[in-house]
Coordinates of C-alpha atoms and ligand atoms in Angstrom, one line a residue:
M23 CA -6.6 4.4 -2.4
C24 CA -9.1 7.3 -2.2
G25 CA -12.9 7.3 -1.7
I26 CA -15.2 8.8 -4.3
V27 CA -18.9 9.4 -4.2
G28 CA -21.4 11.0 -6.7
Y29 CA -25.1 11.6 -6.8
T30 CA -27.6 13.0 -9.3
G31 CA -31.4 12.9 -8.8
P32 CA -34.2 14.5 -6.8
K33 CA -32.6 14.4 -3.4
D34 CA -30.3 17.1 -2.0
A35 CA -26.9 15.8 -3.1
Y36 CA -24.9 17.1 -0.1
P37 CA -26.3 14.8 2.7
V38 CA -26.0 11.7 0.4
I39 CA -22.4 12.6 -0.5
I40 CA -21.1 13.5 3.0
K41 CA -22.6 10.3 4.5
G42 CA -21.1 8.3 1.7
L43 CA -17.7 9.8 2.3
K44 CA -17.8 8.8 5.9
R45 CA -18.4 5.2 4.8
L46 CA -15.3 5.4 2.6
E47 CA -12.9 7.0 5.0
Y48 CA -11.2 3.6 5.5
R49 CA -9.9 4.2 2.0
G50 CA -8.0 7.4 3.0
Y51 CA -8.5 10.4 5.2
D52 CA -5.8 13.0 4.4
S53 CA -8.3 15.6 3.0
T54 CA -11.9 15.7 1.8
G55 CA -14.1 17.8 -0.4
V56 CA -17.4 18.1 -2.3
A57 CA -18.5 19.9 -5.5
L58 CA -22.2 20.7 -5.9
Q59 CA -24.2 21.9 -8.9
N60 CA -26.9 24.5 -8.1
G61 CA -27.0 26.9 -11.0
S62 CA -23.3 27.4 -10.5
L63 CA -20.5 25.0 -9.4
K64 CA -19.6 25.3 -5.7
V65 CA -16.5 23.5 -4.3
Y66 CA -15.7 23.0 -0.6
K67 CA -12.6 21.1 0.4
K68 CA -10.0 21.0 3.1
K69 CA -7.2 19.0 4.7
G70 CA -8.5 16.6 7.4
K71 CA -11.3 14.1 7.8
V72 CA -14.9 14.3 6.6
A73 CA -16.2 15.6 9.9
E74 CA -13.8 18.5 9.8
L75 CA -15.0 19.5 6.3
E76 CA -18.6 19.1 7.4
E77 CA -18.0 21.4 10.4
S78 CA -16.2 24.0 8.3
I79 CA -19.0 24.5 5.8
V80 CA -22.0 24.7 8.1
G81 CA -24.1 27.6 6.9
K82 CA -22.6 27.7 3.4
D83 CA -24.8 27.2 0.3
L84 CA -25.0 23.4 0.1
K85 CA -28.0 23.2 -2.2
G86 CA -27.9 21.2 -5.3
H87 CA -29.2 17.8 -6.6
T88 CA -26.0 16.8 -8.4
G89 CA -22.6 16.5 -6.8
I90 CA -19.4 14.6 -6.2
G91 CA -17.3 14.1 -3.1
H92 CA -13.8 12.7 -2.3
T93 CA -11.8 11.5 0.6
R94 CA -8.1 11.4 -0.2
W95 CA -5.1 9.1 0.3
A96 CA -2.3 11.3 -0.9
T97 CA 0.1 10.0 -3.6
H98 CA 1.2 13.1 -5.4
G99 CA 1.4 16.2 -3.3
E100 CA 1.1 16.1 0.5
P101 CA -2.2 16.5 2.3
S102 CA -3.3 20.2 2.1
D103 CA -6.3 22.3 1.3
A104 CA -4.9 23.1 -2.2
N105 CA -4.2 19.4 -2.9
A106 CA -7.6 18.2 -1.7
H107 CA -10.2 17.1 -4.3
P108 CA -12.4 18.2 -6.1
H109 CA -10.1 20.2 -8.3
Q110 CA -11.5 23.0 -10.5
S111 CA -10.3 23.7 -14.0
A112 CA -8.7 27.0 -15.0
S113 CA -12.0 28.3 -16.2
G114 CA -13.7 27.2 -13.0
K115 CA -16.4 25.5 -15.1
L116 CA -15.2 21.9 -14.6
A117 CA -14.7 20.1 -11.3
M118 CA -13.1 16.6 -10.9
I119 CA -12.3 14.0 -8.3
H120 CA -9.8 11.2 -9.0
N121 CA -8.7 7.9 -7.4
G122 CA -5.5 6.5 -8.9
I123 CA -2.1 7.7 -10.3
I124 CA -1.6 9.4 -13.7
E125 CA 1.9 8.2 -14.6
N126 CA 2.6 10.7 -17.4
Y127 CA 1.3 13.7 -15.7
T128 CA 4.6 15.6 -15.7
Q129 CA 4.7 15.5 -19.5
L130 CA 1.1 16.7 -19.8
K131 CA 1.7 19.4 -17.2
Q132 CA 4.6 20.8 -19.1
E133 CA 2.5 20.9 -22.3
L134 CA -0.1 22.9 -20.4
I135 CA 2.4 25.2 -18.8
N136 CA 3.8 25.9 -22.3
K137 CA 0.2 27.0 -23.2
G138 CA 0.0 29.4 -20.3
Y139 CA -1.7 27.2 -17.7
Q140 CA -1.0 27.8 -14.1
F141 CA -1.6 25.2 -11.3
K142 CA -2.9 25.7 -7.8
S143 CA -1.9 22.2 -6.6
E144 CA 0.9 19.6 -6.9
T145 CA -1.5 16.9 -7.9
D146 CA -1.7 14.8 -11.1
T147 CA -5.4 15.2 -10.9
E148 CA -5.4 19.0 -11.6
V149 CA -3.2 18.3 -14.6
L150 CA -5.6 15.8 -16.1
L151 CA -8.5 18.1 -15.5
N152 CA -6.9 21.0 -17.3
F153 CA -5.8 18.7 -20.1
I154 CA -9.5 17.8 -20.5
E155 CA -10.6 21.4 -20.5
E156 CA -7.9 22.3 -23.1
I157 CA -9.2 19.6 -25.4
K158 CA -12.9 20.7 -24.8
K159 CA -11.9 24.2 -25.7
N160 CA -9.8 23.4 -28.8
N161 CA -12.1 20.8 -30.2
H162 CA -15.3 22.7 -29.4
C163 CA -16.8 19.4 -28.0
N164 CA -18.8 18.4 -25.0
L165 CA -17.2 17.1 -21.8
E166 CA -17.9 13.5 -22.6
E167 CA -16.0 13.7 -25.9
A168 CA -13.2 15.7 -24.3
V169 CA -12.7 13.0 -21.6
R170 CA -12.7 10.3 -24.2
I171 CA -10.0 12.0 -26.2
A172 CA -7.9 12.9 -23.1
L173 CA -8.0 9.3 -21.7
K174 CA -6.4 8.0 -24.9
R175 CA -3.3 9.9 -23.9
V176 CA -3.2 9.0 -20.3
T177 CA -1.1 6.2 -18.7
G178 CA -1.7 5.0 -15.2
A179 CA -4.7 4.1 -13.1
Y180 CA -7.8 6.2 -12.6
V181 CA -11.4 6.6 -11.6
I182 CA -12.5 10.1 -12.4
L183 CA -15.9 11.9 -11.8
L184 CA -16.5 15.3 -13.5
L185 CA -19.1 18.0 -13.3
D186 CA -19.5 20.7 -15.9
A187 CA -21.3 23.9 -15.1
E188 CA -22.8 23.8 -18.5
E189 CA -24.5 20.4 -17.9
P190 CA -25.8 20.8 -14.3
E191 CA -27.5 17.4 -13.9
T192 CA -24.8 15.2 -15.5
I193 CA -21.8 13.4 -14.0
I194 CA -19.2 12.0 -16.4
A195 CA -17.2 9.1 -15.0
A196 CA -14.4 6.9 -16.3
R197 CA -12.3 4.1 -14.9
K198 CA -9.1 2.2 -15.5
G199 CA -7.5 0.1 -12.7
S200 CA -9.4 1.7 -9.8
P201 CA -12.9 0.6 -8.7
L202 CA -16.2 2.4 -9.7
V203 CA -19.7 1.2 -8.8
I204 CA -22.9 2.9 -10.1
G205 CA -26.1 2.4 -8.1
I206 CA -29.4 2.4 -10.0
G207 CA -32.2 4.2 -8.2
K208 CA -35.7 5.4 -9.3
G209 CA -34.9 8.6 -11.2
E210 CA -31.6 8.9 -9.5
H211 CA -28.1 7.5 -9.7
F212 CA -25.3 7.0 -7.1
L213 CA -21.6 6.5 -7.8
G214 CA -18.9 5.2 -5.4
S215 CA -15.5 3.5 -5.0
D216 CA -17.5 0.6 -3.6
A217 CA -21.2 0.0 -2.9
S218 CA -21.1 1.3 0.7
P219 CA -22.3 4.9 -0.1
M220 CA -25.4 3.6 -2.0
L221 CA -26.3 0.4 -0.1
E222 CA -29.1 2.1 1.9
Y223 CA -30.7 3.5 -1.2
T224 CA -30.4 0.7 -3.8
K225 CA -28.9 -2.8 -4.1
E226 CA -29.0 -2.6 -7.9
V227 CA -25.5 -1.8 -9.1
V228 CA -23.4 -1.7 -12.2
Y229 CA -19.6 -2.3 -11.9
V230 CA -17.9 -0.2 -14.5
N231 CA -15.0 -1.9 -16.3
D232 CA -11.7 -0.7 -17.4
Y233 CA -11.7 1.7 -20.4
E234 CA -15.4 2.4 -19.9
L235 CA -17.0 5.9 -19.7
A236 CA -20.3 6.6 -18.0
I237 CA -22.7 9.5 -18.7
V238 CA -24.9 9.7 -15.6
K239 CA -28.1 11.7 -15.5
P240 CA -31.0 11.4 -12.9
D241 CA -33.0 9.2 -15.2
E242 CA -30.4 7.9 -17.6
L243 CA -27.2 5.9 -17.5
I244 CA -25.2 5.5 -20.7
L245 CA -22.0 3.4 -20.8
K246 CA -19.6 3.7 -23.6
N247 CA -16.1 2.5 -24.5
L248 CA -13.3 4.9 -25.4
G249 CA -14.2 4.2 -29.0
N250 CA -17.6 5.9 -28.4
E251 CA -19.5 2.6 -28.8
K252 CA -22.5 2.1 -26.4
I253 CA -22.2 -0.8 -23.9
T254 CA -25.3 -2.4 -22.3
P255 CA -24.9 -1.9 -18.5
Y256 CA -24.9 -5.3 -16.6
V257 CA -27.1 -4.6 -13.5
Q258 CA -26.3 -6.9 -10.5
K259 CA -28.3 -7.3 -7.3
L260 CA -26.1 -6.8 -4.2
D261 CA -26.5 -9.2 -1.3
I262 CA -23.7 -7.9 0.9
E263 CA -23.9 -6.0 4.1
L264 CA -22.3 -2.6 4.7
A265 CA -19.7 -3.7 7.2
A266 CA -18.4 -6.4 4.8
I267 CA -17.9 -3.9 2.0
E268 CA -15.4 -1.8 3.9
K269 CA -13.4 -5.0 4.3
G270 CA -13.8 -5.9 0.7
G271 CA -15.7 -9.0 1.6
Y272 CA -12.9 -10.2 4.0
D273 CA -13.7 -10.9 7.6
H274 CA -11.0 -8.5 8.8
F275 CA -8.9 -5.6 7.5
M276 CA -5.8 -7.6 8.3
L277 CA -6.8 -10.5 6.0
K278 CA -7.8 -8.0 3.3
E279 CA -4.5 -6.3 3.6
I280 CA -2.6 -9.6 3.4
F281 CA -4.5 -10.4 0.2
E282 CA -3.9 -6.9 -1.2
Q283 CA -0.2 -7.6 -1.3
P284 CA 0.1 -8.7 -5.0
Q285 CA -1.5 -5.4 -5.9
T286 CA 0.3 -3.2 -3.3
I287 CA 3.7 -4.6 -4.3
F288 CA 2.8 -4.0 -7.9
D289 CA 1.7 -0.5 -7.1
C290 CA 5.0 0.1 -5.2
L291 CA 7.0 -1.1 -8.3
R292 CA 4.8 0.7 -10.8
G293 CA 6.5 3.6 -12.6
R294 CA 9.8 2.8 -10.9
L295 CA 10.9 -0.7 -12.0
D296 CA 11.6 -1.0 -15.7
T297 CA 12.8 -4.5 -16.4
T298 CA 12.9 -3.9 -20.2
G299 CA 15.0 -0.8 -20.0
G300 CA 16.9 -2.1 -17.0
K301 CA 16.1 1.1 -15.1
I302 CA 14.9 2.0 -11.6
T303 CA 13.4 5.5 -11.4
M304 CA 13.2 7.0 -7.9
S305 CA 13.4 10.8 -8.0
G306 CA 13.4 11.1 -4.2
I307 CA 16.5 8.8 -4.0
Q308 CA 18.2 10.0 -7.2
Q309 CA 19.1 13.4 -5.8
Y310 CA 20.9 11.7 -2.9
A311 CA 22.5 8.8 -4.9
G312 CA 25.9 10.4 -4.6
Q313 CA 25.7 10.7 -0.8
I314 CA 24.4 7.1 -0.5
M315 CA 27.1 5.7 -2.7
N316 CA 29.9 7.5 -0.9
A317 CA 28.5 7.0 2.6
N318 CA 30.8 5.4 5.1
R319 CA 27.7 3.7 6.6
I320 CA 24.0 3.6 6.3
L321 CA 21.9 3.6 9.4
M322 CA 18.4 2.0 9.2
I323 CA 16.2 3.5 12.0
A324 CA 12.8 2.1 12.8
C325 CA 10.5 0.3 15.2
G326 CA 8.7 -3.0 15.2
T327 CA 7.9 -4.5 11.8
S328 CA 9.6 -1.6 10.1
W329 CA 12.8 -2.5 12.1
H330 CA 12.5 -6.0 10.6
A331 CA 12.4 -4.5 7.1
G332 CA 15.6 -2.6 8.0
L333 CA 17.2 -5.8 9.0
V334 CA 16.4 -7.4 5.7
A335 CA 17.7 -4.2 4.0
E336 CA 21.0 -4.5 6.0
Y337 CA 21.7 -7.9 4.3
I338 CA 20.7 -6.6 0.9
F339 CA 22.6 -3.3 1.0
E340 CA 25.8 -4.9 2.3
E341 CA 25.6 -7.7 -0.3
L342 CA 24.8 -5.5 -3.3
C343 CA 26.2 -2.1 -2.5
R344 CA 29.2 -3.1 -0.2
I345 CA 28.3 -0.3 2.2
N346 CA 28.4 -0.9 6.0
V347 CA 24.9 -0.9 7.3
E348 CA 23.7 -0.7 11.0
V349 CA 20.1 -1.2 12.0
E350 CA 19.0 0.7 15.1
Y351 CA 15.8 0.5 17.2
A352 CA 14.7 4.2 17.1
S353 CA 13.8 4.1 20.8
E354 CA 17.4 3.0 21.7
F355 CA 19.1 5.3 19.2
R356 CA 17.4 8.4 20.4
Y357 CA 18.2 8.1 24.0
R358 CA 21.8 7.1 23.9
N359 CA 24.4 9.5 22.6
P360 CA 25.0 8.0 19.2
V361 CA 28.0 8.8 17.1
I362 CA 26.8 10.6 13.9
N363 CA 29.5 11.3 11.4
P364 CA 29.0 13.9 8.5
G365 CA 28.2 11.8 5.5
D366 CA 26.2 9.3 7.4
V367 CA 23.0 8.4 5.6
I368 CA 20.0 7.4 7.6
I369 CA 17.0 5.5 6.2
A370 CA 14.0 6.0 8.4
I371 CA 11.4 3.3 7.8
S372 CA 7.8 3.8 9.0
Q373 CA 4.3 2.8 7.8
S374 CA 2.5 5.6 9.6
G375 CA 5.2 8.2 9.4
E376 CA 4.2 9.2 12.9
T377 CA 6.1 6.9 15.2
A378 CA 7.4 9.2 17.9
D379 CA 10.6 7.3 18.6
T380 CA 11.6 7.2 14.9
L381 CA 10.7 10.9 14.4
V382 CA 12.8 12.1 17.3
A383 CA 15.6 9.8 16.4
I384 CA 15.9 11.3 12.9
E385 CA 15.4 14.9 14.1
N386 CA 18.4 14.4 16.4
A387 CA 20.5 12.8 13.6
K388 CA 19.5 15.5 11.2
N389 CA 20.7 18.2 13.6
Q390 CA 24.1 16.4 13.6
G391 CA 24.4 16.6 9.9
A392 CA 23.1 13.2 8.7
I393 CA 21.2 12.9 5.4
I394 CA 17.7 11.5 6.2
L395 CA 15.8 9.4 3.6
G396 CA 12.3 8.3 4.5
V397 CA 10.7 5.0 3.4
V398 CA 7.2 5.8 4.5
N399 CA 3.6 4.8 3.6
V400 CA 1.6 7.9 4.6
V401 CA 2.3 10.8 2.2
G402 CA 3.0 14.1 4.0
S403 CA 3.4 12.4 7.4
S404 CA 5.7 13.9 10.0
I405 CA 8.6 11.5 9.2
A406 CA 8.2 12.0 5.5
R407 CA 8.3 15.8 6.0
A408 CA 11.3 15.6 8.4
S409 CA 13.3 13.6 5.7
H410 CA 15.5 15.2 3.1
G411 CA 14.3 12.7 0.5
G412 CA 13.1 9.1 0.2
A413 CA 10.4 7.0 -1.4
Y414 CA 6.8 6.3 -0.6
T415 CA 5.7 2.7 -0.3
H416 CA 2.2 3.4 -2.0
A417 CA 0.7 0.5 0.0
G418 CA -2.6 2.4 0.6
P419 CA -4.1 2.8 4.1
E420 CA -3.2 0.0 6.4
I421 CA -6.0 -0.3 8.9
G422 CA -5.1 -3.6 10.7
V423 CA -2.9 -2.9 13.7
A424 CA -0.6 -5.7 12.6
S425 CA 1.5 -4.4 9.7
T426 CA 1.5 -6.7 6.7
K427 CA 1.3 -5.1 3.3
A428 CA 3.4 -2.2 4.5
F429 CA 6.2 -4.6 5.4
T430 CA 6.4 -6.2 1.9
A431 CA 6.1 -2.7 0.3
Q432 CA 9.0 -1.5 2.5
L433 CA 11.1 -4.5 1.3
A434 CA 10.2 -3.7 -2.3
V435 CA 11.3 -0.1 -2.0
L436 CA 14.4 -0.9 0.0
T437 CA 15.4 -3.6 -2.6
M438 CA 14.9 -1.1 -5.4
I439 CA 17.1 1.5 -3.6
A440 CA 19.9 -1.0 -3.1
L441 CA 19.7 -2.2 -6.7
K442 CA 19.8 1.4 -8.0
I443 CA 22.8 2.3 -5.8
A444 CA 24.7 -1.0 -6.6
H445 CA 24.1 -0.5 -10.3
E446 CA 25.4 3.1 -10.2
K447 CA 28.3 2.1 -8.0
Q448 CA 29.0 -0.9 -10.2
T449 CA 29.3 -3.2 -7.2
I450 CA 27.1 -5.8 -9.1
D451 CA 27.5 -6.7 -12.8
Q452 CA 24.9 -6.0 -15.4
E453 CA 23.8 -9.7 -15.6
R454 CA 23.0 -9.9 -11.8
Y455 CA 21.4 -6.5 -11.9
L456 CA 19.0 -7.4 -14.7
H457 CA 18.4 -10.8 -13.0
L458 CA 17.4 -9.2 -9.8
L459 CA 15.2 -6.6 -11.5
N460 CA 13.3 -9.5 -13.1
E461 CA 13.1 -11.4 -9.8
L462 CA 11.6 -8.4 -8.2
S463 CA 9.1 -7.9 -11.0
E464 CA 7.8 -11.5 -10.5
I465 CA 7.1 -11.0 -6.7
P466 CA 3.5 -9.8 -7.0
E467 CA 2.5 -12.9 -9.0
K468 CA 4.5 -15.2 -6.6
V469 CA 2.7 -13.7 -3.6
A470 CA -0.6 -14.4 -5.3
W471 CA 0.6 -18.0 -5.6
V472 CA 1.3 -18.2 -1.9
L473 CA -2.1 -16.7 -1.0
K474 CA -3.8 -19.7 -2.8
T475 CA -2.4 -22.0 0.0
K476 CA -4.6 -20.2 2.6
E477 CA -6.7 -23.3 3.4
K478 CA -3.7 -25.4 4.3
I479 CA -2.4 -22.6 6.5
Q480 CA -5.8 -22.3 8.2
Q481 CA -5.7 -26.1 9.0
L482 CA -2.3 -25.7 10.5
A483 CA -3.6 -22.8 12.6
E484 CA -6.3 -25.1 14.0
K485 CA -3.6 -27.7 14.8
Y486 CA -1.2 -25.4 16.7
K487 CA -3.5 -22.7 18.1
D488 CA -3.3 -24.1 21.7
A489 CA 0.5 -24.1 21.9
R490 CA 1.9 -22.0 24.7
D491 CA 5.2 -21.0 23.1
F492 CA 6.6 -20.9 19.6
L493 CA 10.2 -20.5 18.3
Y494 CA 10.8 -18.9 14.9
L495 CA 14.2 -19.6 13.3
G496 CA 15.9 -18.3 10.1
R497 CA 19.3 -17.5 8.7
G498 CA 20.5 -14.7 6.5
Y499 CA 17.8 -12.8 4.7
N500 CA 15.2 -15.1 6.4
F501 CA 16.4 -14.3 9.9
P502 CA 14.5 -11.0 10.0
V503 CA 11.5 -12.9 8.5
A504 CA 11.6 -15.2 11.5
L505 CA 11.5 -12.2 13.8
E506 CA 8.6 -10.8 11.9
G507 CA 6.7 -14.0 12.0
A508 CA 7.1 -14.2 15.7
L509 CA 6.0 -10.6 16.2
K510 CA 2.9 -11.2 14.1
L511 CA 2.0 -14.3 16.2
K512 CA 2.6 -12.4 19.5
E513 CA 0.5 -9.4 18.6
I514 CA -2.4 -11.2 17.1
S515 CA -2.8 -14.4 19.2
Y516 CA -1.1 -13.3 22.4
I517 CA 1.0 -16.6 22.3
H518 CA 4.6 -16.1 23.4
A519 CA 6.8 -16.4 20.3
E520 CA 10.5 -15.8 19.9
G521 CA 12.5 -15.2 16.7
Y522 CA 16.1 -16.3 16.6
P523 CA 19.0 -16.8 14.2
A524 CA 18.8 -20.5 13.5
A525 CA 22.5 -21.0 14.3
E526 CA 22.0 -19.5 17.8
M527 CA 19.9 -22.5 18.9
K528 CA 23.0 -24.3 20.2
H529 CA 23.9 -21.3 22.4
G530 CA 20.9 -21.8 24.7
P531 CA 17.5 -21.8 23.2
I532 CA 17.7 -25.5 22.2
A533 CA 17.1 -26.2 25.8
L534 CA 13.5 -25.1 25.2
V535 CA 12.8 -27.8 22.6
D536 CA 10.5 -30.7 23.5
E537 CA 7.5 -32.4 22.0
H538 CA 5.2 -29.4 23.1
L539 CA 7.2 -26.7 21.3
P540 CA 6.3 -25.8 17.7
V541 CA 9.3 -24.4 15.9
V542 CA 8.7 -22.5 12.7
V543 CA 11.8 -22.6 10.5
V544 CA 12.1 -20.4 7.5
A545 CA 14.0 -22.9 5.2
T546 CA 13.6 -21.6 1.7
K547 CA 16.2 -22.6 -0.9
D548 CA 19.1 -20.1 -0.5
T549 CA 22.8 -19.9 0.5
Y550 CA 22.1 -21.1 4.0
H551 CA 19.6 -23.8 3.2
H552 CA 21.8 -26.8 4.0
K553 CA 22.7 -25.3 7.4
V554 CA 19.1 -24.6 8.2
V555 CA 18.3 -28.2 7.3
S556 CA 20.8 -29.3 10.0
N557 CA 19.0 -27.1 12.5
I558 CA 15.7 -28.8 11.6
Q559 CA 17.3 -32.2 12.3
E560 CA 18.7 -30.9 15.7
I561 CA 15.1 -29.9 16.6
K562 CA 13.6 -33.2 15.4
A563 CA 16.2 -35.1 17.4
R564 CA 14.7 -33.5 20.5
K565 CA 11.1 -34.3 19.6
G566 CA 10.3 -30.6 18.6
K567 CA 7.5 -30.0 16.2
V568 CA 8.8 -28.4 13.0
I569 CA 6.7 -26.2 10.7
A570 CA 9.0 -25.2 7.9
V571 CA 8.6 -22.5 5.2
I572 CA 10.1 -24.3 2.2
S573 CA 10.5 -23.7 -1.5
E574 CA 8.1 -25.4 -3.9
G575 CA 9.4 -28.8 -4.8
D576 CA 11.7 -29.2 -1.8
T577 CA 10.5 -32.7 -0.9
D578 CA 13.6 -33.6 0.9
T579 CA 13.1 -30.9 3.5
A580 CA 9.4 -31.5 3.6
A581 CA 10.0 -35.2 4.5
M582 CA 11.8 -34.3 7.7
C583 CA 9.2 -31.8 9.0
D584 CA 5.9 -32.1 10.8
D585 CA 4.2 -29.5 8.5
V586 CA 5.3 -27.3 5.7
L587 CA 4.3 -23.9 4.3
I588 CA 5.3 -23.7 0.6
V589 CA 6.4 -20.6 -1.4
P590 CA 7.7 -20.4 -5.0
E591 CA 11.5 -20.4 -5.5
A592 CA 13.0 -16.9 -5.8
D593 CA 16.4 -15.3 -5.4
E594 CA 17.2 -15.0 -1.7
I595 CA 17.4 -11.2 -2.0
V596 CA 13.7 -10.9 -2.8
A597 CA 12.6 -14.1 -1.0
P598 CA 11.6 -12.4 2.3
M599 CA 8.6 -10.8 0.5
L600 CA 7.4 -14.4 -0.1
S601 CA 8.4 -16.3 3.0
V602 CA 6.7 -13.7 5.3
V603 CA 3.3 -14.2 3.7
P604 CA 2.5 -17.7 5.1
L605 CA 3.7 -16.5 8.5
Q606 CA 1.3 -13.5 8.3
L607 CA -1.6 -15.9 7.5
L608 CA -0.6 -18.4 10.2
A609 CA -0.7 -15.6 12.8
Y610 CA -4.0 -14.3 11.5
Y611 CA -5.7 -17.7 11.4
I612 CA -4.5 -18.7 14.9
G613 CA -5.7 -15.3 16.2
V614 CA -9.1 -15.9 14.6
A615 CA -9.2 -19.5 15.9
K616 CA -8.6 -18.2 19.4
G617 CA -11.5 -15.7 19.0
Y618 CA -9.5 -12.5 19.3
D619 CA -10.0 -9.1 17.6
V620 CA -7.2 -9.5 15.0
D621 CA -7.7 -5.9 13.7
K622 CA -7.5 -4.3 17.1
P623 CA -5.4 -6.5 19.3
R624 CA -5.4 -5.7 23.1
N625 CA -2.9 -3.1 24.4
L626 CA -1.8 -2.0 20.9
A627 CA -2.3 1.0 18.7
K628 CA -1.8 1.3 14.9
S629 CA 0.5 4.3 15.2
V630 CA 2.7 4.6 18.3
T631 CA 2.8 8.4 18.6
V632 CA 3.7 8.2 22.3
E633 CA 7.2 7.5 23.7
Ligands
LIG5 C1 3.7 -4.2 13.5 O1 2.8 -5.2 13.3 C2 3.3 -3.4 14.7 N1 2.0 -2.9 14.7 C3 4.4 -2.4 15.1 O2 5.5 -3.1 15.5 C4 4.8 -1.3 14.1 O3 5.5 -1.9 13.0 C5 5.7 -0.3 14.7 O4 4.9 0.4 15.7 C6 6.2 0.8 13.8 O5 5.2 1.5 13.2 P1 5.5 2.4 11.9 O6 6.0 1.5 10.8 O7 4.2 3.1 11.6 O8 6.6 3.4 12.3

């Protein structure tokens, strides 16, 4: 997710753009930049937040009535001045900003290199821009036509805004898969990833659709499809407040991020999971596939929710790859004197990529010869840079302190890695491999199904919000889900909650059970289901209240519980990405019902960069 802003009209463009970028920083804040038209094309960009850019260009020539601006969430190429947008074409006459991922950029880049093009950045954006310029040059056409031709060869998602030094008042924009809003003013137009940059100037907007191209001048907006046919813009009147826009209309970032999961898991799988060809493509893992396959053990090192993802991965890797896996709290691992053997592979899991304990733990292990693979969300973060290889989770900025979409994206990446290794190691047969690829590909849709049960979960939250303690139980792949559900509740509602392996109840915790204790049991249909059902009966026999996460259609289990949270059936290996979602929502709605700030819970920080 990146933030894009554009303006053309009688105002000075720079102040409009820089204020708009500040409003969009929640979409990404690795680097920022602006391009302004004032007789010539001027581009100012740098790594860091909008305020840092602003400070760095005080006193520069910032005149111009047409311009574009960008705040980046890195996907290709780590945060740096060179990788910041806007990018300029080889001739310097074109400037472009982009939100999205061009999946076939490596092929386009090679074609351009063969024609003598050189690149200043590692981004897919610069490739697309020079591809457009190459077409403009060869076809002797204007920018609008060159963009239209180029986009017919592009696969992936994009919103692009372009300036051409030869058309100083015009902005060319196009979208597919990423959002673009155009604000209609009097003799002026505004563009943005959402309406927040334009809301104070106009509430009349046009939402550009996929495969549409916009030619935007101060007093004219033309919409066309890629077949060069004009489209009548559908102008809507906005009745939304600024604060609500940043949260996409949701009450909190946490809820928005829970509801983003069908898309973020899809984005995580995109370009990697090929169910038709039966392939998993992960370049950052491929180069270490041999070391992983031959590793005596794999160490998963993480904290908090990411540690829970590592625990799920332990079950998956051992089941599929038949490799010994150990899961370590980074804070414990770094302070004891762990045994690191040459050939050990460490998978460091982190949303922020800045967790101090995890970073130091892997630095120590790397110094002792271990291979470090990072499963990280923030591109170019410290843990990503300290790793030899790995895979990004592409979940976009996670603003809510409670990690939700990052967790399911971590599970998606870790499952793909395990499947890739198991397939190459031939520890699973082709039939099971293809079955699991397909199961994984169906997860985004199944998560969307679960999200539709939100009203039921909200009612349960009202019913149980005053409980003083909760127990969360699960077995096998769902044991870490029980731990994660308990953590979510603790950090959002401040209610004491404890996750436990369901079978451990009889070794002590069952003494806690009485009619006041809600027990959440993750009881989806899997290898352990009949055992978990016995645990439910043990609790009911002691008057405990059971809230069970069950598979759709499991009426027998439903009949023995006080309340149920339903998820679609799925193979147990991918089921945690489903069974965690109702627990995220339960924690969220209980926190809201108790009147707490669910995006910024007390005592917590989003990234624990302290020890
Ligand atoms: C999760 O909801 C918490 N906010 C916290 O446990 C978090 O998962 C932990 O601090 C690890 O952070 P990281 O994934 O950024 O390394």
